[in-house]
Amino acid sequence: MTMYTETEFNMKTKLNLITKHVIEEKNIKFTSLAHLLNVQTLMESFYELKRGKAPGIDGETLKSYGEHLRERVVDLVERMKSGKYKPQPVKRVYIPKDNGKRRPLGIPTVEDKIVQMGITRILNAIYEPMFRDFSYGFRPDRNCHQALNRLDKSIMNKPVNHIIDADIKGFFDNVDHNWLLRMLKEKIADKNFLKLIEKILKAGIIEEGKLLSSDSGTPQGGILSPALANVYLHYALDLWLDKIVKRSARGYVEEIRYCDDFVILIQYKEEASRIRSMLEKRLSKFNLELSREKTRTIEFGRYAGQNARRKGKKPATFDFLGFTHFSDKTRGGRFKVGRKTKKKKFRQKIKEMNFWLKRVRNQDKIKDWWKKVKSKLRGHYQYYGVSGNYQGIYRFYKMTLKLVLKWINRRSQKKSMTIKQFLEYLEKFPLPKPKIKHNFYTLYNKQGEY
């Protein structure tokens, strides 16, 4: 087994060297990585952090931390070298989910975010060449629309007849720290670097003023969490399915994954049943569990609609990445994959728009918050404006117009606006119209057929 020790170059060169060695040397292990978290690279990590995010438990903001950035980063690096750096517990907050429940998010301090960003950059350099092509979540130059496009192309071009629509129950809360560290040791032999990651995992959680231990899991919202999640599922799921399940299966099998949200496309019914059973056993080995409520095996593909109608049933649908996928037809009557905004997601987005308009209606003049309405609409089209979902984004546009007029007329001590006046205002200051941003139907011929 090759052992590799980094030498001093600039950070970008070092990360490129790491990636190059991973590609060229299958059994490589990195023995010296912690020193890459130096003053210069951590300052770079600071500038990569997203602005406007909530502060951690110490109340420190990016702005206040950045006022004496170099001095503070120098002190941070010294503490890391001497082993005195101790990540602070993350602040737990909750955001609403589609099903009415709440999703926990962990907010690290600015200092801990800087360290996590530095570690993430190193992990990406090591693992990006190793990750499978069907993994799309939280990876450089990959996104959910690429995953949706691949799903469309696979169902249309491959012999897909069944789908396992999988959901891992509380994935981020149940990542096993011991297993995760064992996985990281496959490529990393730097004890200081691994110890740093372990410290972050064990930092704990502050909820309602109480310190909770973190014996398992990696906080959603943490910068490092997505990278660690991809490493965990790479070893626990992707390699297993790619190297063992697919090679032993009869017929076509393919996985498409976006972080912990994934589907498995399968040709034969008996294989779908067998793989579902194997999947449950495989995940349990790593202390993970499929959600019984959300995980389903359905018939889906070009013959599923015909089979369902023969039985007097509706064809099955499944949800993936905020869209409901269903059996649709081309203008010529042939099968195609249809998709529309998931009902719960649509209601959630309308609810968010309504709440925001209610909050800002009295703060400024209409023209002052009109730009923000435009931005929100463009953002919605940018995500949900995919082939087949024009009606979904058009409905969102129309609902937004109704809400805007409603809250304009509920401003305190302000003159009401009639529908005619509102339409005239829209003529002068139009809101962006719905537009498809992502075309998946690239295989159509001139007759509208695949």
Short mmCIF file of C-alpha atoms in Angstrom, two decimals:
data_model
loop_
_atom_site.label_atom_id
_atom_site.label_comp_id
_atom_site.label_asym_id
_atom_site.label_seq_id
_atom_site.Cartn_x
_atom_site.Cartn_y
_atom_site.Cartn_z
CA MET A 1 0.00 0.00 0.00
CA THR A 2 1.35 3.41 -0.98
CA MET A 3 1.72 5.96 1.82
CA TYR A 4 1.64 9.59 0.73
CA THR A 5 2.88 12.67 2.61
CA GLU A 6 2.01 16.17 1.37
CA THR A 7 4.75 18.74 0.71
CA GLU A 8 4.43 22.50 0.84
CA PHE A 9 2.83 24.17 -2.18
CA ASN A 10 -0.09 26.54 -2.40
CA MET A 11 -3.48 25.16 -1.35
CA LYS A 12 -4.97 24.77 -4.81
CA THR A 13 -1.90 22.92 -6.02
CA LYS A 14 -2.00 20.67 -2.96
CA LEU A 15 -5.65 19.79 -3.46
CA ASN A 16 -5.04 19.07 -7.15
CA LEU A 17 -2.11 16.84 -6.19
CA ILE A 18 -4.30 14.94 -3.73
CA THR A 19 -6.91 14.33 -6.42
CA LYS A 20 -4.24 13.30 -8.94
CA HIS A 21 -2.77 10.72 -6.56
CA VAL A 22 -6.22 9.29 -5.73
CA ILE A 23 -6.87 8.79 -9.44
CA GLU A 24 -3.47 7.26 -10.19
CA GLU A 25 -2.88 5.15 -7.06
CA LYS A 26 -5.79 2.96 -6.00
CA ASN A 27 -4.47 2.03 -2.54
CA ILE A 28 -3.10 5.42 -1.54
CA LYS A 29 -3.44 6.71 2.03
CA PHE A 30 -2.71 10.27 3.13
CA THR A 31 -0.51 10.58 6.20
CA SER A 32 -0.28 14.37 6.51
CA LEU A 33 -3.35 16.52 5.94
CA ALA A 34 -3.85 18.58 9.12
CA HIS A 35 -1.06 21.00 8.17
CA LEU A 36 -3.12 22.07 5.14
CA LEU A 37 -5.40 23.91 7.58
CA ASN A 38 -3.02 26.84 7.84
CA VAL A 39 -3.67 30.59 8.16
CA GLN A 40 -3.95 31.25 4.43
CA THR A 41 -6.29 28.36 3.65
CA LEU A 42 -8.55 29.06 6.63
CA MET A 43 -8.80 32.69 5.58
CA GLU A 44 -9.82 31.46 2.13
CA SER A 45 -12.40 29.23 3.84
CA PHE A 46 -13.80 32.26 5.68
CA TYR A 47 -14.48 34.05 2.40
CA GLU A 48 -16.26 30.97 1.03
CA LEU A 49 -18.85 31.02 3.82
CA LYS A 50 -22.34 32.17 2.87
CA ARG A 51 -23.33 35.59 4.14
CA GLY A 52 -26.48 36.38 6.06
CA LYS A 53 -26.67 33.12 7.99
CA ALA A 54 -27.74 32.90 11.64
CA PRO A 55 -24.93 32.99 14.25
CA GLY A 56 -24.00 30.04 16.47
CA ILE A 57 -24.23 29.85 20.25
CA ASP A 58 -21.63 32.61 20.77
CA GLY A 59 -23.63 35.15 18.75
CA GLU A 60 -20.61 35.90 16.54
CA THR A 61 -21.42 37.04 13.00
CA LEU A 62 -19.26 36.87 9.89
CA LYS A 63 -19.02 40.65 9.91
CA SER A 64 -17.74 40.91 13.48
CA TYR A 65 -15.37 37.96 13.07
CA GLY A 66 -13.97 39.44 9.87
CA GLU A 67 -13.05 42.76 11.51
CA HIS A 68 -9.86 41.18 12.89
CA LEU A 69 -9.75 38.16 10.60
CA ARG A 70 -6.01 37.50 10.34
CA GLU A 71 -5.37 37.84 14.07
CA ARG A 72 -8.24 35.52 14.89
CA VAL A 73 -7.28 32.92 12.31
CA VAL A 74 -3.64 32.99 13.49
CA ASP A 75 -4.88 32.28 17.02
CA LEU A 76 -7.17 29.51 15.69
CA VAL A 77 -4.32 27.79 13.86
CA GLU A 78 -2.10 27.95 16.95
CA ARG A 79 -4.82 26.31 19.04
CA MET A 80 -5.31 23.63 16.39
CA LYS A 81 -1.56 22.86 16.31
CA SER A 82 -1.32 22.63 20.11
CA GLY A 83 -4.47 20.53 20.41
CA LYS A 84 -6.30 23.27 22.36
CA TYR A 85 -8.89 23.95 19.69
CA LYS A 86 -12.27 22.72 20.90
CA PRO A 87 -15.30 22.99 18.60
CA GLN A 88 -18.29 24.53 20.34
CA PRO A 89 -21.68 22.78 20.44
CA VAL A 90 -23.99 23.59 17.55
CA LYS A 91 -27.13 25.61 18.16
CA ARG A 92 -30.18 23.53 17.28
CA VAL A 93 -33.12 25.22 15.59
CA TYR A 94 -36.12 23.74 13.82
CA ILE A 95 -37.67 24.46 10.43
CA PRO A 96 -41.06 23.13 9.23
CA LYS A 97 -41.19 20.08 6.96
CA ASP A 98 -43.75 19.19 4.27
CA ASN A 99 -45.52 16.71 6.55
CA GLY A 100 -46.14 19.20 9.35
CA LYS A 101 -43.21 17.98 11.41
CA ARG A 102 -40.03 19.96 12.05
CA ARG A 103 -36.54 19.35 10.71
CA PRO A 104 -33.67 19.98 13.14
CA LEU A 105 -30.79 22.14 11.93
CA GLY A 106 -27.46 22.59 13.68
CA ILE A 107 -25.80 26.01 13.44
CA PRO A 108 -22.04 26.02 14.20
CA THR A 109 -20.13 29.12 15.30
CA VAL A 110 -18.27 31.14 12.67
CA GLU A 111 -14.92 29.79 13.85
CA ASP A 112 -16.14 26.21 13.59
CA LYS A 113 -17.64 26.91 10.16
CA ILE A 114 -14.22 28.06 8.96
CA VAL A 115 -12.58 24.84 10.16
CA GLN A 116 -15.37 22.73 8.67
CA MET A 117 -15.04 24.48 5.31
CA GLY A 118 -11.30 23.78 5.28
CA ILE A 119 -11.84 20.11 6.10
CA THR A 120 -14.59 19.85 3.46
CA ARG A 121 -12.27 21.16 0.74
CA ILE A 122 -9.70 18.47 1.63
CA LEU A 123 -12.29 15.69 1.77
CA ASN A 124 -13.68 16.75 -1.61
CA ALA A 125 -10.19 16.53 -3.13
CA ILE A 126 -9.81 12.98 -1.79
CA TYR A 127 -13.25 11.52 -2.41
CA GLU A 128 -14.57 13.24 -5.54
CA PRO A 129 -12.65 10.87 -7.86
CA MET A 130 -13.98 7.91 -5.86
CA PHE A 131 -17.67 8.81 -5.66
CA ARG A 132 -19.97 7.09 -8.11
CA ASP A 133 -21.40 8.87 -11.13
CA PHE A 134 -24.98 8.35 -9.94
CA SER A 135 -24.39 10.42 -6.77
CA TYR A 136 -25.39 14.08 -7.23
CA GLY A 137 -25.94 15.69 -3.84
CA PHE A 138 -23.60 18.38 -2.43
CA ARG A 139 -20.82 17.72 -4.90
CA PRO A 140 -18.87 20.23 -7.01
CA ASP A 141 -20.45 20.86 -10.43
CA ARG A 142 -23.40 18.57 -9.67
CA ASN A 143 -26.98 19.42 -8.82
CA CYS A 144 -30.49 18.10 -8.41
CA HIS A 145 -31.53 18.95 -11.98
CA GLN A 146 -28.78 16.70 -13.32
CA ALA A 147 -30.15 13.92 -11.10
CA LEU A 148 -33.69 14.55 -12.37
CA ASN A 149 -32.46 14.57 -15.98
CA ARG A 150 -30.66 11.28 -15.47
CA LEU A 151 -33.78 9.79 -13.91
CA ASP A 152 -35.82 10.84 -16.95
CA LYS A 153 -33.29 9.48 -19.45
CA SER A 154 -32.84 6.19 -17.58
CA ILE A 155 -36.57 5.46 -17.37
CA MET A 156 -37.08 6.40 -21.03
CA ASN A 157 -34.08 4.57 -22.48
CA LYS A 158 -33.53 1.61 -20.20
CA PRO A 159 -35.77 -1.40 -19.42
CA VAL A 160 -37.11 0.10 -16.18
CA ASN A 161 -40.32 -1.49 -14.90
CA HIS A 162 -40.04 -1.14 -11.11
CA ILE A 163 -38.70 1.49 -8.73
CA ILE A 164 -37.69 1.36 -5.08
CA ASP A 165 -38.53 4.82 -3.77
CA ALA A 166 -36.32 4.79 -0.69
CA ASP A 167 -36.19 6.97 2.40
CA ILE A 168 -33.65 6.50 5.19
CA LYS A 169 -35.25 7.24 8.54
CA GLY A 170 -33.50 10.15 10.29
CA PHE A 171 -30.30 9.64 8.32
CA PHE A 172 -28.32 12.62 9.62
CA ASP A 173 -29.24 11.80 13.22
CA ASN A 174 -28.17 8.17 12.93
CA VAL A 175 -24.78 8.29 11.20
CA ASP A 176 -22.63 5.98 13.32
CA HIS A 177 -19.43 7.78 14.35
CA ASN A 178 -17.37 4.60 14.67
CA TRP A 179 -18.34 3.41 11.22
CA LEU A 180 -17.72 6.85 9.74
CA LEU A 181 -14.22 7.05 11.19
CA ARG A 182 -13.48 3.53 9.94
CA MET A 183 -14.55 4.61 6.48
CA LEU A 184 -12.37 7.72 6.58
CA LYS A 185 -9.39 5.60 7.60
CA GLU A 186 -9.62 3.80 4.27
CA LYS A 187 -7.93 6.84 2.71
CA ILE A 188 -6.70 8.92 5.64
CA ALA A 189 -3.91 7.90 8.01
CA ASP A 190 -3.36 11.33 9.59
CA LYS A 191 -4.40 10.86 13.23
CA ASN A 192 -4.54 14.61 13.92
CA PHE A 193 -6.85 15.21 10.97
CA LEU A 194 -9.14 12.34 12.00
CA LYS A 195 -9.12 13.53 15.61
CA LEU A 196 -10.24 16.96 14.45
CA ILE A 197 -13.22 15.46 12.62
CA GLU A 198 -14.06 13.35 15.68
CA LYS A 199 -14.00 16.46 17.88
CA ILE A 200 -16.49 18.14 15.57
CA LEU A 201 -18.76 15.10 15.62
CA LYS A 202 -18.65 14.93 19.44
CA ALA A 203 -19.04 18.68 20.09
CA GLY A 204 -22.64 18.30 21.24
CA ILE A 205 -25.84 20.28 20.71
CA ILE A 206 -27.34 23.23 22.57
CA GLU A 207 -31.13 23.08 22.64
CA GLU A 208 -33.21 25.38 24.83
CA GLY A 209 -30.11 26.19 26.87
CA LYS A 210 -29.26 22.55 27.57
CA LEU A 211 -26.17 20.72 26.34
CA LEU A 212 -26.99 17.42 24.65
CA SER A 213 -24.34 14.85 23.84
CA SER A 214 -23.84 13.77 20.22
CA ASP A 215 -22.92 10.09 20.31
CA SER A 216 -24.20 9.59 16.77
CA GLY A 217 -25.25 11.71 13.84
CA THR A 218 -23.90 14.73 12.03
CA PRO A 219 -25.91 17.98 12.33
CA GLN A 220 -27.97 19.06 9.33
CA GLY A 221 -26.90 22.57 8.55
CA GLY A 222 -23.25 21.97 9.37
CA ILE A 223 -20.87 22.69 6.49
CA LEU A 224 -19.01 19.42 6.97
CA SER A 225 -22.12 17.25 7.27
CA PRO A 226 -22.90 16.82 3.53
CA ALA A 227 -19.33 15.71 2.76
CA LEU A 228 -19.38 13.21 5.63
CA ALA A 229 -22.83 12.01 4.57
CA ASN A 230 -21.56 11.31 1.06
CA VAL A 231 -18.58 9.38 2.42
CA TYR A 232 -20.87 7.33 4.67
CA LEU A 233 -23.34 6.46 1.92
CA HIS A 234 -20.54 5.84 -0.59
CA TYR A 235 -19.30 2.94 1.53
CA ALA A 236 -22.59 1.83 3.09
CA LEU A 237 -24.73 2.00 -0.06
CA ASP A 238 -23.18 3.02 -3.38
CA LEU A 239 -20.21 0.65 -3.56
CA TRP A 240 -22.33 -2.25 -2.33
CA LEU A 241 -25.06 -1.65 -4.90
CA ASP A 242 -22.59 -1.03 -7.73
CA LYS A 243 -20.17 -3.89 -7.06
CA ILE A 244 -22.37 -6.57 -5.48
CA VAL A 245 -26.06 -6.03 -6.19
CA LYS A 246 -25.78 -5.03 -9.85
CA ARG A 247 -23.36 -7.83 -10.67
CA SER A 248 -25.59 -10.49 -9.12
CA ALA A 249 -28.92 -9.11 -10.34
CA ARG A 250 -30.88 -10.37 -13.31
CA GLY A 251 -31.62 -7.53 -15.68
CA TYR A 252 -31.15 -3.81 -15.37
CA VAL A 253 -30.48 -2.11 -11.99
CA GLU A 254 -29.47 1.52 -11.40
CA GLU A 255 -29.29 3.84 -8.39
CA ILE A 256 -29.74 7.62 -8.52
CA ARG A 257 -28.92 9.41 -5.27
CA TYR A 258 -28.99 12.97 -4.01
CA CYS A 259 -27.46 12.81 -0.53
CA ASP A 260 -29.82 10.58 1.52
CA ASP A 261 -32.67 10.78 -1.03
CA PHE A 262 -32.38 7.97 -3.58
CA VAL A 263 -34.28 5.71 -5.95
CA ILE A 264 -33.32 2.34 -7.40
CA LEU A 265 -34.52 1.55 -10.93
CA ILE A 266 -35.07 -2.16 -11.63
CA GLN A 267 -36.16 -4.26 -14.59
CA TYR A 268 -37.74 -7.34 -12.97
CA LYS A 269 -40.32 -7.56 -10.18
CA GLU A 270 -38.66 -10.46 -8.37
CA GLU A 271 -35.35 -8.57 -8.37
CA ALA A 272 -37.06 -5.51 -6.90
CA SER A 273 -38.36 -7.61 -4.01
CA ARG A 274 -34.96 -9.24 -3.45
CA ILE A 275 -33.03 -5.96 -3.60
CA ARG A 276 -35.47 -4.28 -1.18
CA SER A 277 -34.84 -7.05 1.35
CA MET A 278 -31.06 -6.89 0.83
CA LEU A 279 -31.15 -3.11 1.16
CA GLU A 280 -32.80 -3.27 4.57
CA LYS A 281 -30.18 -5.71 5.84
CA ARG A 282 -27.31 -3.71 4.37
CA LEU A 283 -28.40 -0.43 5.95
CA SER A 284 -29.04 -2.05 9.34
CA LYS A 285 -25.38 -3.11 9.39
CA PHE A 286 -24.51 0.60 9.52
CA ASN A 287 -27.24 1.44 12.07
CA LEU A 288 -29.53 2.90 9.42
CA GLU A 289 -33.16 2.03 8.80
CA LEU A 290 -35.56 2.46 5.89
CA SER A 291 -38.69 4.43 6.74
CA ARG A 292 -41.63 2.01 6.50
CA GLU A 293 -44.01 4.90 5.82
CA LYS A 294 -42.06 6.49 2.97
CA THR A 295 -40.21 3.60 1.31
CA ARG A 296 -42.20 1.91 -1.45
CA THR A 297 -41.62 -0.51 -4.29
CA ILE A 298 -43.80 0.44 -7.25
CA GLU A 299 -44.36 -0.59 -10.83
CA PHE A 300 -43.24 2.30 -13.03
CA GLY A 301 -42.17 2.55 -16.65
CA ARG A 302 -43.59 2.43 -20.14
CA TYR A 303 -45.84 -0.59 -19.42
CA ALA A 304 -46.90 0.32 -15.88
CA GLY A 305 -49.81 2.49 -17.00
CA GLN A 306 -51.25 -0.20 -19.25
CA ASN A 307 -50.91 -2.85 -16.54
CA ALA A 308 -52.57 -0.63 -13.93
CA ARG A 309 -55.52 0.20 -16.20
CA ARG A 310 -56.07 -3.48 -16.95
CA LYS A 311 -56.44 -4.01 -13.22
CA GLY A 312 -58.76 -1.03 -12.88
CA LYS A 313 -56.19 0.97 -10.93
CA LYS A 314 -54.37 4.25 -11.36
CA PRO A 315 -50.68 4.05 -12.30
CA ALA A 316 -48.37 4.52 -9.30
CA THR A 317 -46.44 7.75 -8.78
CA PHE A 318 -43.34 8.55 -6.72
CA ASP A 319 -41.72 11.66 -5.26
CA PHE A 320 -38.10 12.62 -5.77
CA LEU A 321 -36.36 15.95 -5.14
CA GLY A 322 -39.57 17.94 -4.67
CA PHE A 323 -41.38 16.55 -7.73
CA THR A 324 -44.08 13.93 -8.15
CA HIS A 325 -43.23 11.68 -11.11
CA PHE A 326 -46.07 10.00 -13.00
CA SER A 327 -46.84 8.13 -16.22
CA ASP A 328 -47.62 10.65 -18.95
CA LYS A 329 -48.09 10.54 -22.72
CA THR A 330 -46.60 12.39 -25.66
CA ARG A 331 -48.82 14.11 -28.21
CA GLY A 332 -48.61 10.89 -30.22
CA GLY A 333 -49.89 8.81 -27.31
CA ARG A 334 -46.61 7.20 -26.31
CA PHE A 335 -45.26 6.92 -22.78
CA LYS A 336 -43.12 9.62 -21.24
CA VAL A 337 -42.17 10.54 -17.68
CA GLY A 338 -44.35 13.34 -16.34
CA ARG A 339 -43.45 15.48 -13.36
CA LYS A 340 -45.11 18.18 -11.32
CA THR A 341 -44.36 20.08 -8.15
CA LYS A 342 -45.04 17.86 -5.17
CA LYS A 343 -48.32 18.96 -3.54
CA LYS A 344 -46.81 19.44 -0.09
CA LYS A 345 -43.93 21.42 -1.56
CA PHE A 346 -46.33 23.64 -3.49
CA ARG A 347 -48.37 24.37 -0.37
CA GLN A 348 -45.19 25.06 1.59
CA LYS A 349 -43.89 27.54 -1.01
CA ILE A 350 -47.24 29.35 -1.17
CA LYS A 351 -47.33 29.48 2.61
CA GLU A 352 -43.82 30.97 2.69
CA MET A 353 -44.75 33.59 0.09
CA ASN A 354 -47.91 34.51 1.99
CA PHE A 355 -46.02 34.86 5.27
CA TRP A 356 -43.33 37.04 3.69
CA LEU A 357 -45.84 39.36 2.00
CA LYS A 358 -47.77 39.73 5.24
CA ARG A 359 -44.55 40.70 7.02
CA VAL A 360 -43.30 43.28 4.50
CA ARG A 361 -46.55 44.89 3.36
CA ASN A 362 -46.30 47.81 5.80
CA GLN A 363 -42.52 48.11 5.95
CA ASP A 364 -41.91 50.00 2.72
CA LYS A 365 -43.56 51.33 -0.39
CA ILE A 366 -44.67 48.71 -2.90
CA LYS A 367 -41.83 49.55 -5.30
CA ASP A 368 -39.31 48.91 -2.51
CA TRP A 369 -40.26 45.25 -2.06
CA TRP A 370 -41.40 44.60 -5.64
CA LYS A 371 -37.84 43.60 -6.63
CA LYS A 372 -37.85 40.96 -3.92
CA VAL A 373 -41.11 39.49 -5.25
CA LYS A 374 -39.44 39.27 -8.67
CA SER A 375 -36.44 37.53 -7.14
CA LYS A 376 -38.62 35.01 -5.32
CA LEU A 377 -40.52 34.16 -8.49
CA ARG A 378 -37.32 33.74 -10.50
CA GLY A 379 -35.92 31.49 -7.78
CA HIS A 380 -39.05 29.32 -7.89
CA TYR A 381 -38.88 29.00 -11.69
CA GLN A 382 -35.16 28.23 -11.49
CA TYR A 383 -35.85 25.15 -9.38
CA TYR A 384 -39.33 24.01 -10.40
CA GLY A 385 -39.22 25.16 -14.03
CA VAL A 386 -38.51 21.73 -15.50
CA SER A 387 -39.95 19.95 -18.53
CA GLY A 388 -43.55 18.93 -17.92
CA ASN A 389 -44.10 21.27 -14.98
CA TYR A 390 -45.21 24.46 -16.72
CA GLN A 391 -48.67 24.23 -15.16
CA GLY A 392 -47.08 23.96 -11.73
CA ILE A 393 -45.02 27.13 -12.05
CA TYR A 394 -47.86 28.98 -13.80
CA ARG A 395 -50.17 28.14 -10.90
CA PHE A 396 -47.54 29.43 -8.48
CA TYR A 397 -47.34 32.67 -10.48
CA LYS A 398 -51.13 33.17 -10.42
CA MET A 399 -51.36 32.38 -6.70
CA THR A 400 -48.55 34.86 -6.02
CA LEU A 401 -50.43 37.60 -7.90
CA LYS A 402 -53.53 36.98 -5.76
CA LEU A 403 -51.48 37.11 -2.57
CA VAL A 404 -49.71 40.30 -3.62
CA LEU A 405 -53.04 42.05 -4.30
CA LYS A 406 -54.49 40.69 -1.06
CA TRP A 407 -51.70 42.08 1.12
CA ILE A 408 -51.49 45.37 -0.77
CA ASN A 409 -55.10 45.91 0.24
CA ARG A 410 -54.45 44.95 3.86
CA ARG A 411 -51.86 47.59 4.53
CA SER A 412 -52.78 49.70 7.53
CA GLN A 413 -54.13 53.17 6.70
CA LYS A 414 -53.25 52.78 3.02
CA LYS A 415 -55.57 53.23 0.07
CA SER A 416 -56.86 50.01 -1.46
CA MET A 417 -56.02 48.96 -5.00
CA THR A 418 -58.70 47.63 -7.33
CA ILE A 419 -58.07 44.69 -9.65
CA LYS A 420 -58.03 47.10 -12.59
CA GLN A 421 -55.45 49.32 -10.88
CA PHE A 422 -53.39 46.25 -9.98
CA LEU A 423 -53.38 45.05 -13.60
CA GLU A 424 -52.34 48.51 -14.74
CA TYR A 425 -49.50 48.46 -12.18
CA LEU A 426 -48.43 45.06 -13.53
CA GLU A 427 -48.35 46.51 -17.03
CA LYS A 428 -45.90 49.17 -15.90
CA PHE A 429 -43.92 46.97 -13.51
CA PRO A 430 -44.37 43.38 -14.72
CA LEU A 431 -43.46 40.39 -12.60
CA PRO A 432 -41.46 37.63 -14.33
CA LYS A 433 -43.69 35.17 -16.20
CA PRO A 434 -43.30 31.40 -15.76
CA LYS A 435 -40.57 29.87 -17.89
CA ILE A 436 -39.11 26.38 -18.23
CA LYS A 437 -35.45 26.59 -17.19
CA HIS A 438 -34.44 22.93 -17.49
CA ASN A 439 -35.36 20.97 -20.61
CA PHE A 440 -35.23 17.21 -20.08
CA TYR A 441 -37.13 16.36 -23.26
CA THR A 442 -34.05 16.58 -25.47
CA LEU A 443 -34.72 13.21 -27.10
CA TYR A 444 -37.93 14.32 -28.81
CA ASN A 445 -38.14 14.17 -32.57
CA LYS A 446 -40.17 16.61 -34.67
CA GLN A 447 -43.34 14.58 -34.10
CA GLY A 448 -43.02 14.99 -30.36
CA GLU A 449 -41.93 11.38 -29.86
CA TYR A 450 -38.92 9.88 -28.13
#
